[in-house]
Amino acid sequence: MCGRYAASRRPEDLVSLFGVERWEPEETLAPDWNVAPTKEVHAILERPLKDADSPRPVRQLRRLRWGLVPSWASSPDGAARMINARAETVHEKPSFRSPFASRRCIVPADGYYEWVTGVGERELEEQGKRKRPRKQPYFVTPADGSVFAMAGLYEFWRDRTLPDDHPRSWWVTCTVITTEAERGPLGVAPVEGPQTLADIHPRMPLMLTPDRWDAWLDPTRTHVDELRALLEPPPEGLMRAYAVGTAVSNVRNNGPELLTELAAPEEGTLF
């Protein structure tokens, strides 16, 4: 799954990297090394500009809220449960079917966090000596240092309790698509710890390689079979994973130090 990630790239760099045509500086977000559900995030999408003369889709860098609220929802209360959509069923689930057809986006990240319960902790839990076992967080990121372009969907939701001219009358929310975690060897694996992404968690965010960005973002592509073909996982071996400090487990903690690589998993959380 993807329940926490890091996003520290400057908007100017994202504009250049993804060929963005429209970006409003007032939508700039500060670097965030501990992005959690319901936070605002940067996303790249294509759609016609509001009140523009041309209906041509324009590539934009927008600020969205992580946790998709379906357009038909009566309230946004379930957004925190809609942070992920499964690649295998995204085309048929009522909450995701419509945005999958025409409202796709890319959520840029440095990488994502995932937690593993160590062998020693599992044994203590089984013996009844620890009710809440400590988990070792790992950071998963492209081995070459490139952007982790997570496949996403976005949706509009109208808050009917507010007047049309209220700045919060419309919500624009998003979800990250996940797929089965890779079972092949990591591009760079830790000396001590998991050797594949599947060892860490059975699911992972779907990373789009650059050759798929244009097709994924194009809202004129609506044929389900063609879109589903874009959900094929990238080649294995592109990722590295390493242990980081447990400070990231607290959403109030934030800063580049959260990405500091540990020489070995913390005591008691060995894989």
Short mmCIF file of C-alpha atoms in Angstrom, two decimals:
data_model
loop_
_atom_site.label_atom_id
_atom_site.label_comp_id
_atom_site.label_asym_id
_atom_site.label_seq_id
_atom_site.Cartn_x
_atom_site.Cartn_y
_atom_site.Cartn_z
CA MET A 1 0.00 0.00 0.00
CA CYS A 2 1.01 3.64 0.22
CA GLY A 3 0.13 5.34 3.47
CA ARG A 4 3.07 7.69 3.89
CA TYR A 5 5.63 9.17 1.51
CA ALA A 6 8.22 11.93 1.07
CA ALA A 7 7.98 14.77 -1.46
CA SER A 8 10.78 17.32 -1.30
CA ARG A 9 11.25 18.44 -4.91
CA ARG A 10 10.74 22.11 -5.69
CA PRO A 11 7.72 23.00 -7.86
CA GLU A 12 10.06 24.62 -10.37
CA ASP A 13 11.86 21.30 -10.79
CA LEU A 14 8.56 19.43 -11.23
CA VAL A 15 7.44 21.95 -13.85
CA SER A 16 10.61 21.30 -15.85
CA LEU A 17 10.65 17.53 -15.34
CA PHE A 18 7.03 16.90 -16.36
CA GLY A 19 6.71 19.60 -19.03
CA VAL A 20 4.07 21.52 -17.06
CA GLU A 21 2.43 24.38 -18.96
CA ARG A 22 0.47 25.97 -16.13
CA TRP A 23 1.40 26.43 -12.49
CA GLU A 24 0.21 29.05 -10.02
CA PRO A 25 2.99 29.99 -7.55
CA GLU A 26 0.38 30.54 -4.82
CA GLU A 27 -0.27 26.78 -4.93
CA THR A 28 3.31 26.04 -3.87
CA LEU A 29 3.70 23.52 -1.07
CA ALA A 30 6.73 23.33 1.19
CA PRO A 31 8.91 20.20 1.01
CA ASP A 32 7.32 17.44 3.07
CA TRP A 33 9.29 14.41 4.25
CA ASN A 34 6.29 12.84 6.02
CA VAL A 35 3.24 13.16 3.77
CA ALA A 36 0.23 11.59 5.45
CA PRO A 37 -3.39 11.02 4.34
CA THR A 38 -5.62 14.14 4.06
CA LYS A 39 -2.61 16.42 3.57
CA GLU A 40 -2.41 18.64 0.51
CA VAL A 41 -0.02 17.30 -2.14
CA HIS A 42 1.32 18.29 -5.52
CA ALA A 43 -0.03 16.43 -8.57
CA ILE A 44 0.41 16.73 -12.31
CA LEU A 45 -2.74 16.52 -14.41
CA GLU A 46 -4.13 17.56 -17.78
CA ARG A 47 -7.46 19.31 -18.30
CA PRO A 48 -8.76 22.38 -20.15
CA LEU A 49 -8.22 25.67 -18.37
CA LYS A 50 -11.26 27.22 -16.74
CA ASP A 51 -12.86 29.93 -18.93
CA ALA A 52 -10.30 29.31 -21.69
CA ASP A 53 -11.28 29.76 -25.34
CA SER A 54 -9.74 26.45 -26.32
CA PRO A 55 -10.88 23.05 -24.99
CA ARG A 56 -7.30 21.76 -25.36
CA PRO A 57 -6.10 19.89 -22.25
CA VAL A 58 -3.27 21.76 -20.55
CA ARG A 59 -0.69 20.07 -18.35
CA GLN A 60 -0.84 21.62 -14.89
CA LEU A 61 0.84 21.34 -11.51
CA ARG A 62 -1.98 21.46 -8.97
CA ARG A 63 -2.42 21.21 -5.24
CA LEU A 64 -4.81 18.40 -4.28
CA ARG A 65 -5.91 16.77 -1.03
CA TRP A 66 -4.77 13.16 -0.56
CA GLY A 67 -7.80 10.94 0.05
CA LEU A 68 -10.32 10.74 -2.77
CA VAL A 69 -13.88 11.91 -2.17
CA PRO A 70 -16.23 10.53 -4.88
CA SER A 71 -18.31 13.18 -6.64
CA TRP A 72 -21.49 11.49 -5.42
CA ALA A 73 -20.46 11.29 -1.75
CA SER A 74 -22.72 13.05 0.75
CA SER A 75 -19.71 14.14 2.83
CA PRO A 76 -15.90 13.98 2.73
CA ASP A 77 -15.69 11.96 5.94
CA GLY A 78 -14.39 8.81 4.24
CA ALA A 79 -11.47 10.50 2.45
CA ALA A 80 -8.81 9.06 4.75
CA ARG A 81 -9.93 5.55 3.73
CA MET A 82 -9.64 6.32 0.00
CA ILE A 83 -5.92 7.06 -0.20
CA ASN A 84 -5.23 3.99 -2.38
CA ALA A 85 -6.92 2.28 -5.33
CA ARG A 86 -5.98 -1.23 -6.43
CA ALA A 87 -4.72 -1.45 -10.02
CA GLU A 88 -6.50 -4.76 -10.50
CA THR A 89 -9.99 -3.35 -9.82
CA VAL A 90 -9.72 0.43 -10.28
CA HIS A 91 -11.64 0.29 -13.58
CA GLU A 92 -14.73 -1.24 -12.00
CA LYS A 93 -15.03 0.18 -8.48
CA PRO A 94 -17.78 2.85 -8.26
CA SER A 95 -15.52 5.32 -6.45
CA PHE A 96 -12.74 5.09 -9.02
CA ARG A 97 -14.36 4.05 -12.31
CA SER A 98 -15.15 7.56 -13.54
CA PRO A 99 -11.86 9.26 -12.60
CA PHE A 100 -9.93 6.30 -14.05
CA ALA A 101 -11.59 6.98 -17.40
CA SER A 102 -10.76 10.68 -17.62
CA ARG A 103 -9.19 12.18 -14.47
CA ARG A 104 -5.79 10.59 -14.05
CA CYS A 105 -2.80 12.27 -12.49
CA ILE A 106 0.78 11.72 -11.36
CA VAL A 107 1.70 12.23 -7.71
CA PRO A 108 5.45 12.95 -7.59
CA ALA A 109 7.42 11.61 -4.63
CA ASP A 110 10.95 10.92 -3.50
CA GLY A 111 9.79 7.51 -2.30
CA TYR A 112 7.44 5.92 0.19
CA TYR A 113 7.63 4.48 3.69
CA GLU A 114 6.57 1.01 4.75
CA TRP A 115 6.76 -0.70 8.13
CA VAL A 116 7.97 -4.24 8.88
CA THR A 117 7.49 -6.16 12.10
CA GLY A 118 10.84 -7.72 13.03
CA VAL A 119 11.23 -11.40 13.87
CA GLY A 120 12.05 -10.66 17.51
CA GLU A 121 9.02 -8.43 17.87
CA ARG A 122 6.75 -11.04 16.31
CA GLU A 123 8.01 -13.65 18.76
CA LEU A 124 7.30 -11.35 21.73
CA GLU A 125 3.82 -10.68 20.38
CA GLU A 126 3.13 -14.41 19.97
CA GLN A 127 4.31 -15.02 23.54
CA GLY A 128 1.96 -12.32 24.81
CA LYS A 129 4.87 -10.22 26.05
CA ARG A 130 4.20 -7.32 23.72
CA LYS A 131 0.73 -6.23 22.63
CA ARG A 132 1.88 -3.67 20.10
CA PRO A 133 5.11 -4.84 18.47
CA ARG A 134 7.59 -2.23 17.30
CA LYS A 135 7.88 -1.97 13.55
CA GLN A 136 10.94 -1.01 11.56
CA PRO A 137 10.23 1.64 8.92
CA TYR A 138 11.87 1.33 5.51
CA PHE A 139 12.14 3.96 2.81
CA VAL A 140 11.66 2.74 -0.77
CA THR A 141 12.96 4.96 -3.54
CA PRO A 142 14.25 4.68 -7.14
CA ALA A 143 17.83 3.40 -7.00
CA ASP A 144 19.01 6.03 -9.49
CA GLY A 145 17.63 8.95 -7.48
CA SER A 146 14.94 9.83 -10.02
CA VAL A 147 11.42 10.92 -9.17
CA PHE A 148 8.94 8.28 -8.01
CA ALA A 149 6.03 9.11 -10.31
CA MET A 150 3.07 7.48 -8.58
CA ALA A 151 0.01 6.78 -10.73
CA GLY A 152 -3.01 8.57 -9.30
CA LEU A 153 -6.60 9.61 -9.89
CA TYR A 154 -8.32 12.86 -8.95
CA GLU A 155 -11.92 13.88 -8.43
CA PHE A 156 -14.08 16.95 -7.74
CA TRP A 157 -16.53 17.12 -4.86
CA ARG A 158 -19.01 19.94 -4.22
CA ASP A 159 -19.70 20.91 -0.62
CA ARG A 160 -23.42 21.74 -0.78
CA THR A 161 -23.33 23.35 2.66
CA LEU A 162 -21.35 26.29 1.25
CA PRO A 163 -22.34 28.97 -1.30
CA ASP A 164 -20.96 28.82 -4.84
CA ASP A 165 -18.54 31.68 -4.30
CA HIS A 166 -17.01 30.19 -1.14
CA PRO A 167 -13.30 29.24 -1.63
CA ARG A 168 -13.93 25.82 -0.06
CA SER A 169 -17.12 25.00 -1.97
CA TRP A 170 -15.17 22.63 -4.26
CA TRP A 171 -12.73 19.97 -3.09
CA VAL A 172 -10.20 18.42 -5.46
CA THR A 173 -8.92 15.15 -4.01
CA CYS A 174 -6.72 12.31 -5.18
CA THR A 175 -5.77 8.70 -4.59
CA VAL A 176 -2.62 6.69 -5.32
CA ILE A 177 -2.89 3.46 -7.33
CA THR A 178 -1.17 0.41 -5.86
CA THR A 179 -0.09 -2.90 -7.36
CA GLU A 180 1.46 -6.16 -6.19
CA ALA A 181 4.90 -5.60 -4.74
CA GLU A 182 7.90 -6.80 -6.71
CA ARG A 183 9.19 -10.25 -5.82
CA GLY A 184 12.46 -9.93 -7.70
CA PRO A 185 15.69 -8.71 -6.05
CA LEU A 186 15.90 -5.04 -5.17
CA GLY A 187 18.18 -2.87 -7.28
CA VAL A 188 19.99 -2.02 -4.05
CA ALA A 189 19.12 -4.14 -1.01
CA PRO A 190 20.17 -3.57 2.63
CA VAL A 191 22.85 -5.84 4.08
CA GLU A 192 20.48 -6.77 6.88
CA GLY A 193 16.81 -6.79 6.05
CA PRO A 194 14.40 -7.45 3.19
CA GLN A 195 15.79 -8.43 -0.19
CA THR A 196 12.59 -7.79 -2.18
CA LEU A 197 9.75 -5.28 -1.90
CA ALA A 198 7.34 -8.15 -1.27
CA ASP A 199 9.37 -8.95 1.86
CA ILE A 200 8.38 -5.52 3.16
CA HIS A 201 4.70 -5.42 2.14
CA PRO A 202 2.56 -7.27 -0.45
CA ARG A 203 1.48 -3.99 -2.08
CA MET A 204 3.35 -0.94 -3.40
CA PRO A 205 2.51 2.29 -5.25
CA LEU A 206 2.45 1.88 -9.01
CA MET A 207 5.39 3.81 -10.44
CA LEU A 208 4.94 5.14 -13.96
CA THR A 209 8.10 5.21 -16.05
CA PRO A 210 8.60 8.35 -18.21
CA ASP A 211 7.52 6.56 -21.39
CA ARG A 212 4.00 6.26 -19.93
CA TRP A 213 3.54 9.75 -18.52
CA ASP A 214 1.96 11.31 -21.61
CA ALA A 215 -0.51 8.50 -22.23
CA TRP A 216 -1.50 8.30 -18.57
CA LEU A 217 -2.18 12.03 -18.27
CA ASP A 218 -4.04 12.37 -21.59
CA PRO A 219 -7.77 12.77 -20.70
CA THR A 220 -8.83 12.01 -24.27
CA ARG A 221 -7.73 8.39 -23.78
CA THR A 222 -10.80 6.71 -22.35
CA HIS A 223 -10.72 3.12 -23.66
CA VAL A 224 -10.56 0.92 -20.57
CA ASP A 225 -8.40 -1.83 -22.07
CA GLU A 226 -5.82 0.69 -23.30
CA LEU A 227 -5.74 2.38 -19.92
CA ARG A 228 -5.41 -0.88 -18.04
CA ALA A 229 -2.35 -1.71 -20.15
CA LEU A 230 -0.68 1.34 -18.61
CA LEU A 231 -1.06 -0.26 -15.19
CA GLU A 232 1.54 -2.92 -15.89
CA PRO A 233 4.26 -2.67 -13.22
CA PRO A 234 7.64 -1.26 -14.29
CA PRO A 235 10.65 -3.56 -14.75
CA GLU A 236 11.93 -5.07 -11.52
CA GLY A 237 15.20 -3.98 -9.96
CA LEU A 238 14.65 -0.22 -10.22
CA MET A 239 14.20 0.30 -6.47
CA ARG A 240 16.28 0.39 -3.35
CA ALA A 241 15.03 0.08 0.22
CA TYR A 242 16.77 0.98 3.44
CA ALA A 243 15.92 1.22 7.13
CA VAL A 244 15.18 4.65 8.61
CA GLY A 245 14.57 5.83 12.15
CA THR A 246 11.25 5.26 13.88
CA ALA A 247 10.73 9.03 14.17
CA VAL A 248 8.87 8.88 10.86
CA SER A 249 6.15 6.86 12.58
CA ASN A 250 4.94 10.07 14.23
CA VAL A 251 3.22 12.30 11.64
CA ARG A 252 4.22 15.38 13.61
CA ASN A 253 7.88 14.73 12.79
CA ASN A 254 9.11 16.23 9.54
CA GLY A 255 12.44 17.07 7.97
CA PRO A 256 15.16 15.60 5.74
CA GLU A 257 16.63 13.72 8.69
CA LEU A 258 13.73 11.26 8.39
CA LEU A 259 15.41 9.90 5.24
CA THR A 260 18.73 9.23 6.97
CA GLU A 261 19.77 5.65 6.28
CA LEU A 262 20.44 3.45 9.28
CA ALA A 263 23.48 1.17 9.16
CA ALA A 264 21.19 -1.63 10.41
CA PRO A 265 17.58 -1.98 11.58
CA GLU A 266 17.01 -0.67 15.11
CA GLU A 267 17.47 -3.19 17.92
CA GLY A 268 14.48 -5.45 18.34
CA THR A 269 13.18 -4.83 14.82
CA LEU A 270 15.55 -6.99 12.78
CA PHE A 271 13.85 -8.42 9.73
#
